[in-house]
Tab-separated table of C-alpha atoms in Angstrom:
chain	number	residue	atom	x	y	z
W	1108	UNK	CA	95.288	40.523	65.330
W	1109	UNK	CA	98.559	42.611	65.679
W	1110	UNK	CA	101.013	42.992	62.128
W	1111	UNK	CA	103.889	42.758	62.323
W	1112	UNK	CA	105.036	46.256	62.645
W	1113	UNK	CA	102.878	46.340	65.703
W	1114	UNK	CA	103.938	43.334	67.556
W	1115	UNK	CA	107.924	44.101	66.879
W	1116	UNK	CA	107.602	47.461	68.284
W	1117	UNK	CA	105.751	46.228	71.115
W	1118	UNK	CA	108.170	43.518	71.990
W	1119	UNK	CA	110.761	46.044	71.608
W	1120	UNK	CA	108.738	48.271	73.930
W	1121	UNK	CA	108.216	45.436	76.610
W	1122	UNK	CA	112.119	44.447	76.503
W	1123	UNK	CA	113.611	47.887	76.853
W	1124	UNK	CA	112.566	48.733	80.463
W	1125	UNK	CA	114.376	45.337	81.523
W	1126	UNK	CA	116.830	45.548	79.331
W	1127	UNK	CA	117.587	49.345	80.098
W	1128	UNK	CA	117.806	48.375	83.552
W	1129	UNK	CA	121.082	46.150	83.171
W	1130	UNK	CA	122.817	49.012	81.722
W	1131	UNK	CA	122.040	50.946	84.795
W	1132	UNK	CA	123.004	48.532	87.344
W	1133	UNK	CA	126.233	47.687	85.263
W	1134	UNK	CA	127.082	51.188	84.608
W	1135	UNK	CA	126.355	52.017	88.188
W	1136	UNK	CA	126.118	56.055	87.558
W	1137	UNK	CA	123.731	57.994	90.297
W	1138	UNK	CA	123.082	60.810	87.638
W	1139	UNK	CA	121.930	58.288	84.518
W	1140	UNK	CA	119.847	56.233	87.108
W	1141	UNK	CA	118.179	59.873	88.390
W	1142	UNK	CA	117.420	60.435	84.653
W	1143	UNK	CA	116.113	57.314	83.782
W	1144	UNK	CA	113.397	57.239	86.683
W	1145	UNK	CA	112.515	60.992	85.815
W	1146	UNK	CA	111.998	59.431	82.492
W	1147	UNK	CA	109.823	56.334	83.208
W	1148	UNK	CA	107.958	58.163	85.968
W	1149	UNK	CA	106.893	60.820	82.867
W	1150	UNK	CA	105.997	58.151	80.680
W	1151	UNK	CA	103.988	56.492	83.106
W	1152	UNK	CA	102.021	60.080	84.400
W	1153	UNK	CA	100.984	60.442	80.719
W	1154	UNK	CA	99.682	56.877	80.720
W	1155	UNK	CA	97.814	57.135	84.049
W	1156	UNK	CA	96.019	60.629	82.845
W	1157	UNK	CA	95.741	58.676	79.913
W	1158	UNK	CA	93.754	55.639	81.586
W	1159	UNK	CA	92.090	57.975	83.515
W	1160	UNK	CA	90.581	60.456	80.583
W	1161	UNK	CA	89.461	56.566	78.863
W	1162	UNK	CA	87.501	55.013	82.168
W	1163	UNK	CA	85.612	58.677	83.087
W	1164	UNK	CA	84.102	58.309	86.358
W	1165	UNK	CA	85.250	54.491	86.453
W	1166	UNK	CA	89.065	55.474	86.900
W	1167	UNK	CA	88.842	55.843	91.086
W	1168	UNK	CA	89.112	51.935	91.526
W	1169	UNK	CA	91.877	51.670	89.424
W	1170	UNK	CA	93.979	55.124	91.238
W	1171	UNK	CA	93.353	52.973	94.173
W	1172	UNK	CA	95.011	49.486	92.824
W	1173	UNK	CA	97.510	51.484	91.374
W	1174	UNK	CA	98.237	52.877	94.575
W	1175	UNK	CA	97.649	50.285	96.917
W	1176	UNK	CA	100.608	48.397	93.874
W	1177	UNK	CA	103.341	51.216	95.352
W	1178	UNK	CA	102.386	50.683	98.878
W	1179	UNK	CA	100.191	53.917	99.628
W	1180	UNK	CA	97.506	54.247	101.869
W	1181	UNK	CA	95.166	56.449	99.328
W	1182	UNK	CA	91.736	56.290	99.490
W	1183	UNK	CA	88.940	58.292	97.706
W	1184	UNK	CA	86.341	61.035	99.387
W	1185	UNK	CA	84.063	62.527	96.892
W	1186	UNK	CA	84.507	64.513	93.759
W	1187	UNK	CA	87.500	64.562	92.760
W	1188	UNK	CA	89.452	64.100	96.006
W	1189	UNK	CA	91.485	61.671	97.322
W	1190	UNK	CA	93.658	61.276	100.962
W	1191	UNK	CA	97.017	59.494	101.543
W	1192	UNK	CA	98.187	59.112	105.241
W	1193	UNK	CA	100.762	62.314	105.945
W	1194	UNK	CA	104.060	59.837	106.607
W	1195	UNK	CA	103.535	58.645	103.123
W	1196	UNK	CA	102.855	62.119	102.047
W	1197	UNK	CA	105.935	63.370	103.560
W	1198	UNK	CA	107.906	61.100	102.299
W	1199	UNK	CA	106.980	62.553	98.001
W	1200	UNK	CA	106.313	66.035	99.350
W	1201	UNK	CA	109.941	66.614	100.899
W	1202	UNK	CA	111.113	66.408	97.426
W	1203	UNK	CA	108.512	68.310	95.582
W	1204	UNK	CA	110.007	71.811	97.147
W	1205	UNK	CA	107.907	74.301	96.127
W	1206	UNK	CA	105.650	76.050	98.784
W	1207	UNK	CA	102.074	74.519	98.090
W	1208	UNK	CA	103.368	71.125	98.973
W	1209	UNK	CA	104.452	72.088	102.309
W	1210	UNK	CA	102.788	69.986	104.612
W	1211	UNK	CA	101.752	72.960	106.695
W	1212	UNK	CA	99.856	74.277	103.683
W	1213	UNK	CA	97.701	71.429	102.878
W	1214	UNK	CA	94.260	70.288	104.212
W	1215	UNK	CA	94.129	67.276	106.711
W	1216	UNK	CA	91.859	64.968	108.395
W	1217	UNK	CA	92.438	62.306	110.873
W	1218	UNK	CA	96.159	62.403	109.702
W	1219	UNK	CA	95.438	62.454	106.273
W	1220	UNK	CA	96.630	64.885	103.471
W	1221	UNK	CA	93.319	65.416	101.173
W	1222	UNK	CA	94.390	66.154	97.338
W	1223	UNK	CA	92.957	67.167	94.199
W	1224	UNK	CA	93.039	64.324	91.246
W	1225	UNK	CA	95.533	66.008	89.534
W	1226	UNK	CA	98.015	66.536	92.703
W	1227	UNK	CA	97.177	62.833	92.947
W	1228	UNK	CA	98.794	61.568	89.864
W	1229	UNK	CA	101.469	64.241	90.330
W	1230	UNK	CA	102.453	62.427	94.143
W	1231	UNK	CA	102.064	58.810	91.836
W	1232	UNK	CA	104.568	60.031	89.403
W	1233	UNK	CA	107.554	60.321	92.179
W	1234	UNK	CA	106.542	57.216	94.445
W	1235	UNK	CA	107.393	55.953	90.889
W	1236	UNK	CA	110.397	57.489	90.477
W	1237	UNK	CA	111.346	56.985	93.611
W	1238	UNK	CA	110.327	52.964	93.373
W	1239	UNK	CA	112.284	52.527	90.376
W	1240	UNK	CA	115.858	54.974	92.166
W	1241	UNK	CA	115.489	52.781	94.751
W	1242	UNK	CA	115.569	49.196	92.905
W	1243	UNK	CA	118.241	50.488	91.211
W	1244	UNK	CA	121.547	49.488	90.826
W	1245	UNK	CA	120.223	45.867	90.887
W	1246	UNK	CA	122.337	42.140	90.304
W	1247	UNK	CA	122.496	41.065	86.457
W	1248	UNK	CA	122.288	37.638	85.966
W	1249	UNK	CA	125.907	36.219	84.991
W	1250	UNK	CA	124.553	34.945	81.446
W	1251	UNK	CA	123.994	38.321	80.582
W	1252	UNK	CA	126.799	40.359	81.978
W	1253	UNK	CA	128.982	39.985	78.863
W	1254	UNK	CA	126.172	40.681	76.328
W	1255	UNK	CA	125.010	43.934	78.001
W	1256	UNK	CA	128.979	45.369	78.467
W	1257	UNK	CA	129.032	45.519	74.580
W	1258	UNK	CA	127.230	48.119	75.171
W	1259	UNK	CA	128.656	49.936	77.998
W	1260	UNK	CA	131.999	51.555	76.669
W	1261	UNK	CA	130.516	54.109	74.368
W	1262	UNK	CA	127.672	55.254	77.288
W	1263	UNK	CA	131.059	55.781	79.903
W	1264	UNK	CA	132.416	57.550	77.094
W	1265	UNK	CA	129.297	59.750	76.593
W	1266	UNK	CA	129.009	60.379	80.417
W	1267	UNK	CA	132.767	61.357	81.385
W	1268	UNK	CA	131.959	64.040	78.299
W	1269	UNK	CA	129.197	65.185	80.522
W	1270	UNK	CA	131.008	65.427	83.363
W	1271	UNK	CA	133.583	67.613	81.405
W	1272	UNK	CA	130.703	69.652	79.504
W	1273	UNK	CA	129.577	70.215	83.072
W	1274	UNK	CA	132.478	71.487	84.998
W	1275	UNK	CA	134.204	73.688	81.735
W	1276	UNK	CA	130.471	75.226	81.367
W	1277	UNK	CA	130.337	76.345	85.480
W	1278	UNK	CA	133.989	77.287	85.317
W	1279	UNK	CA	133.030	80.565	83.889
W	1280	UNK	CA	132.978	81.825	87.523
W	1281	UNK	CA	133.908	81.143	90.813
W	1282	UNK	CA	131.321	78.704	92.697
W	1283	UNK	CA	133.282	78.882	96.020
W	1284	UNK	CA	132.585	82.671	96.021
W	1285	UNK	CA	128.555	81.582	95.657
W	1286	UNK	CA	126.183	81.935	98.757
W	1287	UNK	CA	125.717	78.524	100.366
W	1288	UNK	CA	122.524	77.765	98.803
W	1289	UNK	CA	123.549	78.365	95.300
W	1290	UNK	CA	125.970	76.086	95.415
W	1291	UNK	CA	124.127	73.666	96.632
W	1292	UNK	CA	120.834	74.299	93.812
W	1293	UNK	CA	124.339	73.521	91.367
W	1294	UNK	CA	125.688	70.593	93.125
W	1295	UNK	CA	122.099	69.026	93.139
W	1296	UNK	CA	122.104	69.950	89.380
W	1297	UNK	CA	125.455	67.885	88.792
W	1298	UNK	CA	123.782	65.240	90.666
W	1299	UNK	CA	121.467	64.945	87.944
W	1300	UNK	CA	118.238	66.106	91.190
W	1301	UNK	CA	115.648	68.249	90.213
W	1302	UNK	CA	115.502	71.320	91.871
W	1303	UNK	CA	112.376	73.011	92.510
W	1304	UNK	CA	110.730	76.260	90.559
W	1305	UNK	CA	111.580	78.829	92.924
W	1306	UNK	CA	115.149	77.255	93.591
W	1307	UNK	CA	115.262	77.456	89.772
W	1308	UNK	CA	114.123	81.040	89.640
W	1309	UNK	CA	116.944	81.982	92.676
W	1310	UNK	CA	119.652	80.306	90.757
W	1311	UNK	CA	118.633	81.822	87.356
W	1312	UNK	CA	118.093	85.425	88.448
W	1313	UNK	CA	121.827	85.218	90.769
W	1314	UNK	CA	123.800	83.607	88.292
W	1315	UNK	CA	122.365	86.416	85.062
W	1316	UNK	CA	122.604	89.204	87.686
W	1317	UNK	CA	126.973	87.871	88.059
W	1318	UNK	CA	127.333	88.246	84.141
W	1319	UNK	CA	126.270	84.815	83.156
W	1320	UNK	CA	124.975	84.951	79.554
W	1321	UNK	CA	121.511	83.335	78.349
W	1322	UNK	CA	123.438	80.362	77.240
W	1323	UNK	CA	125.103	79.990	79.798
W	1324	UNK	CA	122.259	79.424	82.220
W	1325	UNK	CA	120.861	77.377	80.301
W	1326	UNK	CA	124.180	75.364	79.777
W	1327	UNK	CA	124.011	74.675	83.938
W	1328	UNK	CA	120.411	73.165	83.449
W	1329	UNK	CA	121.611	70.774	80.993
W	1330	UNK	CA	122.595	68.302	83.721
W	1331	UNK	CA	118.618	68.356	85.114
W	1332	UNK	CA	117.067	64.876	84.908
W	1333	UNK	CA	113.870	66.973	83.263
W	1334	UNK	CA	115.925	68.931	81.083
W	1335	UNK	CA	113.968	70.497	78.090
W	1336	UNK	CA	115.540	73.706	76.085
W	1337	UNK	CA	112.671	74.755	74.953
W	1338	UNK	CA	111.372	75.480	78.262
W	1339	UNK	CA	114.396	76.608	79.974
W	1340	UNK	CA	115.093	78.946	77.419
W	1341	UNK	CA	112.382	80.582	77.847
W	1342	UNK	CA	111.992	80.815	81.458
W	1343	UNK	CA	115.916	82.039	81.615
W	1344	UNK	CA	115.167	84.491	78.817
W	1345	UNK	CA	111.839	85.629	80.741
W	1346	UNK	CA	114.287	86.438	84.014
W	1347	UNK	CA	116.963	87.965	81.927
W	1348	UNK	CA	114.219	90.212	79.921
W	1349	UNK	CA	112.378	91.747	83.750
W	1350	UNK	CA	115.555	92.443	85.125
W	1351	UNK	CA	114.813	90.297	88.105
W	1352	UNK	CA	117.305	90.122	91.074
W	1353	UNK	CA	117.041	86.819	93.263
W	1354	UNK	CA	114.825	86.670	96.324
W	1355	UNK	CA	116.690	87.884	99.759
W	1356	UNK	CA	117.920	85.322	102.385
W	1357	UNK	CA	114.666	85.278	104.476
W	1358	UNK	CA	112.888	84.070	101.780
W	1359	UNK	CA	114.830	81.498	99.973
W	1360	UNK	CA	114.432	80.424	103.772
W	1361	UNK	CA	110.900	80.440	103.687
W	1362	UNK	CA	110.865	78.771	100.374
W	1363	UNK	CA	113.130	75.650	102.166
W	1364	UNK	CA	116.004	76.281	100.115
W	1365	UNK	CA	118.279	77.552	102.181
W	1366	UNK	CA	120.994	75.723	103.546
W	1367	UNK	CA	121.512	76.860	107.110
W	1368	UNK	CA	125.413	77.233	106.326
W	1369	UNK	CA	125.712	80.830	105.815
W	1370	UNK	CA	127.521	82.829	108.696
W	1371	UNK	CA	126.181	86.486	107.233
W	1372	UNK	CA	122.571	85.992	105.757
W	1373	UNK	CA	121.222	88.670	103.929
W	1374	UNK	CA	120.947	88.765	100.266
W	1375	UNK	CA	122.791	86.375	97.596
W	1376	UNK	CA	124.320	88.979	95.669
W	1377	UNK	CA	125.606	90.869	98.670
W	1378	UNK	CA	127.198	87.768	100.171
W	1379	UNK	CA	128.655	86.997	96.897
W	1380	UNK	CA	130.006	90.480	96.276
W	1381	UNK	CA	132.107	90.378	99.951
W	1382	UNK	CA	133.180	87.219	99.278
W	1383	UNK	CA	134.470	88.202	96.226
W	1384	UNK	CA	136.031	91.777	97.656
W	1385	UNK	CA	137.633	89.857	100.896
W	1386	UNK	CA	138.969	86.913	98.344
W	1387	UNK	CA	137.789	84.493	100.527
C-alpha cells in the first residue's frame, strides 16, 4: 500500500512526460525539444542499467522486448553480446561521431553489427531519443490548448534570453573568420545537437588557442542538450592546462568532422590566421 507522499509523486511523475510534451509541441522550439529527448533518453539509460543490474542473467529477454518495442532487429549471441542488423545500426551510429562507432570499425556477421551489453544500452538510449525528436512537435487536443499556454509566455521569455546569452557570449570573436568545421561544431551547438568528444576537443583546443578564456568556452557549451559544468569545466580546464593545439585538417577528416567546405585545408589555426590577415 502506497502513502500518500508516494502515490502524489508518482502521479506527478506519470503526468509530466505527457504533460511536458504539450509544452513542446505548443512551443514548437527545435533546441528545447533536442533537450528534452537528451533528457528522457538519460533517464531512461539509468533505468534500463537499472532493470538490468535487478534481473542478473534474466535481463536478455527483456533487452530484447525492449528492443523489439523501438523497432530493432537485436538479438542475443552469448555472453554478453548482442547483434542489431547494420541499417538499423547506421541509422544511431551516424550520430554517435566518435571513431569506435564507425561502422568500418566494428565486428559483423551476416550483416549484423555484434556489441558489447553496455554499447547496447548506449545504441537504446538514442533510438530513444531519437523516437521521442521524432514524435515531436505533436497535435494538442483543443480542450487543452488554453490550459497549457498559461504556461508558455514565461518559457518564450526564458528561451529568447538564451538565444541572446548565446550570440553576446560567441560575439567575443569573429565566427566567419573560423575554419568551416568550427563553425559548424558551433552552429550544431546553437542547435541545441550534441557534438561528439573529439569535435568537442577540436573546438575547445581552437577556440583557447584564439584567446578565448576558460569561461568562455565553457559559456559556448552551455547551449549542449547534455550540458553539465562540472564536467565541461574540467575537460576545458584540462585542454587549457596541456597547452593543446587542435588536431590538423587530415584528421578532423578522419575523425568525420570535417565539413568538405574548405578551399585551403591544412590546419584550423592557420586557416583562421589568413583569414583573419586577408580580412576575408
Amino acid at each position: 500500500i502506497l502513502d500518500h507522499a508516494k502515490e502524489s509523486y508518482l502521479v506527478t511523475e506519470l503526468l509530466s512526460y505527457p504533460f511536458s510534451r504539450m509544452i513542446l509541441s505548443q512551443v514548437g522550439d527545435p533546441y528545447l525539444i533536442r533537450r528534452f529527448a537528451v533528457v528522457e533518453a538519460k533517464i531512461a539509460h539509468t533505468r534500463l542499467r537499472r532493470k538490468v543490474e535487478s534481473l542478473k542473467r534474466e535481463y536478455i529477454p527483456f533487452i530484447l522486448f525492449f528492443g523489439r518495442d523501438l523497432g530493432l532487429e537485436l538479438a542475443f549471441i552469448e555472453a554478453d553480446k548482442f547483434e542489431i542488423h547494420f541499417l538499423d545500426y547506421i541509422h544511431v551510429s551516424s550520430i554517435l561521431r566518435d571513431i569506435e562507432w564507425k561502422l568500418v570499425n566494428r565486428r559483423l556477421r551476416n550483416g549484423r553489427v555484434v556489441l558489447s551489453l553496455k554499447e547496447c544500452l548506449r545504441l537504446l538510449q538514442e533510438f530513444i531519443r531519437l523516437r521521442i525528436e521524432e514524435n515531436l512537435p505533436a497535435p494538442v487536443p483543443k480542450m487543452l490548448e488554453t490550459g497549457v499556454e498559461l504556461y508558455l509566455p514565461e518559457i518564450r521569455e526564458e528561451l529568447s534570453k538564451r538565444t541572446a546569452r548565446f550570440e553576446h557570449e560567441i560575439a567575443v570573436v569573429d565566427p566567419e573568420k573560423f575554419p568551416p568545421c568550427v563553425r559548424s561544431m558551433i552552429q550544431d551547438i546553437a542547435a541545441g545537437i550534441n557534438i561528439s568528444h573529439s569535435a568537442r576537443f577540436t573546438l575547445t583546443s581552437f577556440l583557447l588557442n584564439i584567446g578565448l578564456s576558460v569561461e568562455d568556452v565553457i559559456k559556448v557549451y552551455r547551449s549542449s542538450p547534455d550540458f553539465d559544468e562540472s564536467k565541461t569545466r574540467y575537460q576545458v580546464e584540462h585542454i587549457a592546462s596541456k597547452g593543446y593545439t587542435p588536431p590538423s585538417c587530415s584528421t578532423i577528416r578522419t575523425y568525420g568532422n570535417c565539413t568538405g567546405s574548405c578551399p585551403f585545408p591544412g590546419h584550423p589555426l592557420t586557416i583562421y590566421r589568413k583569414a583573419l590577415e586577408s580580412g576575408g
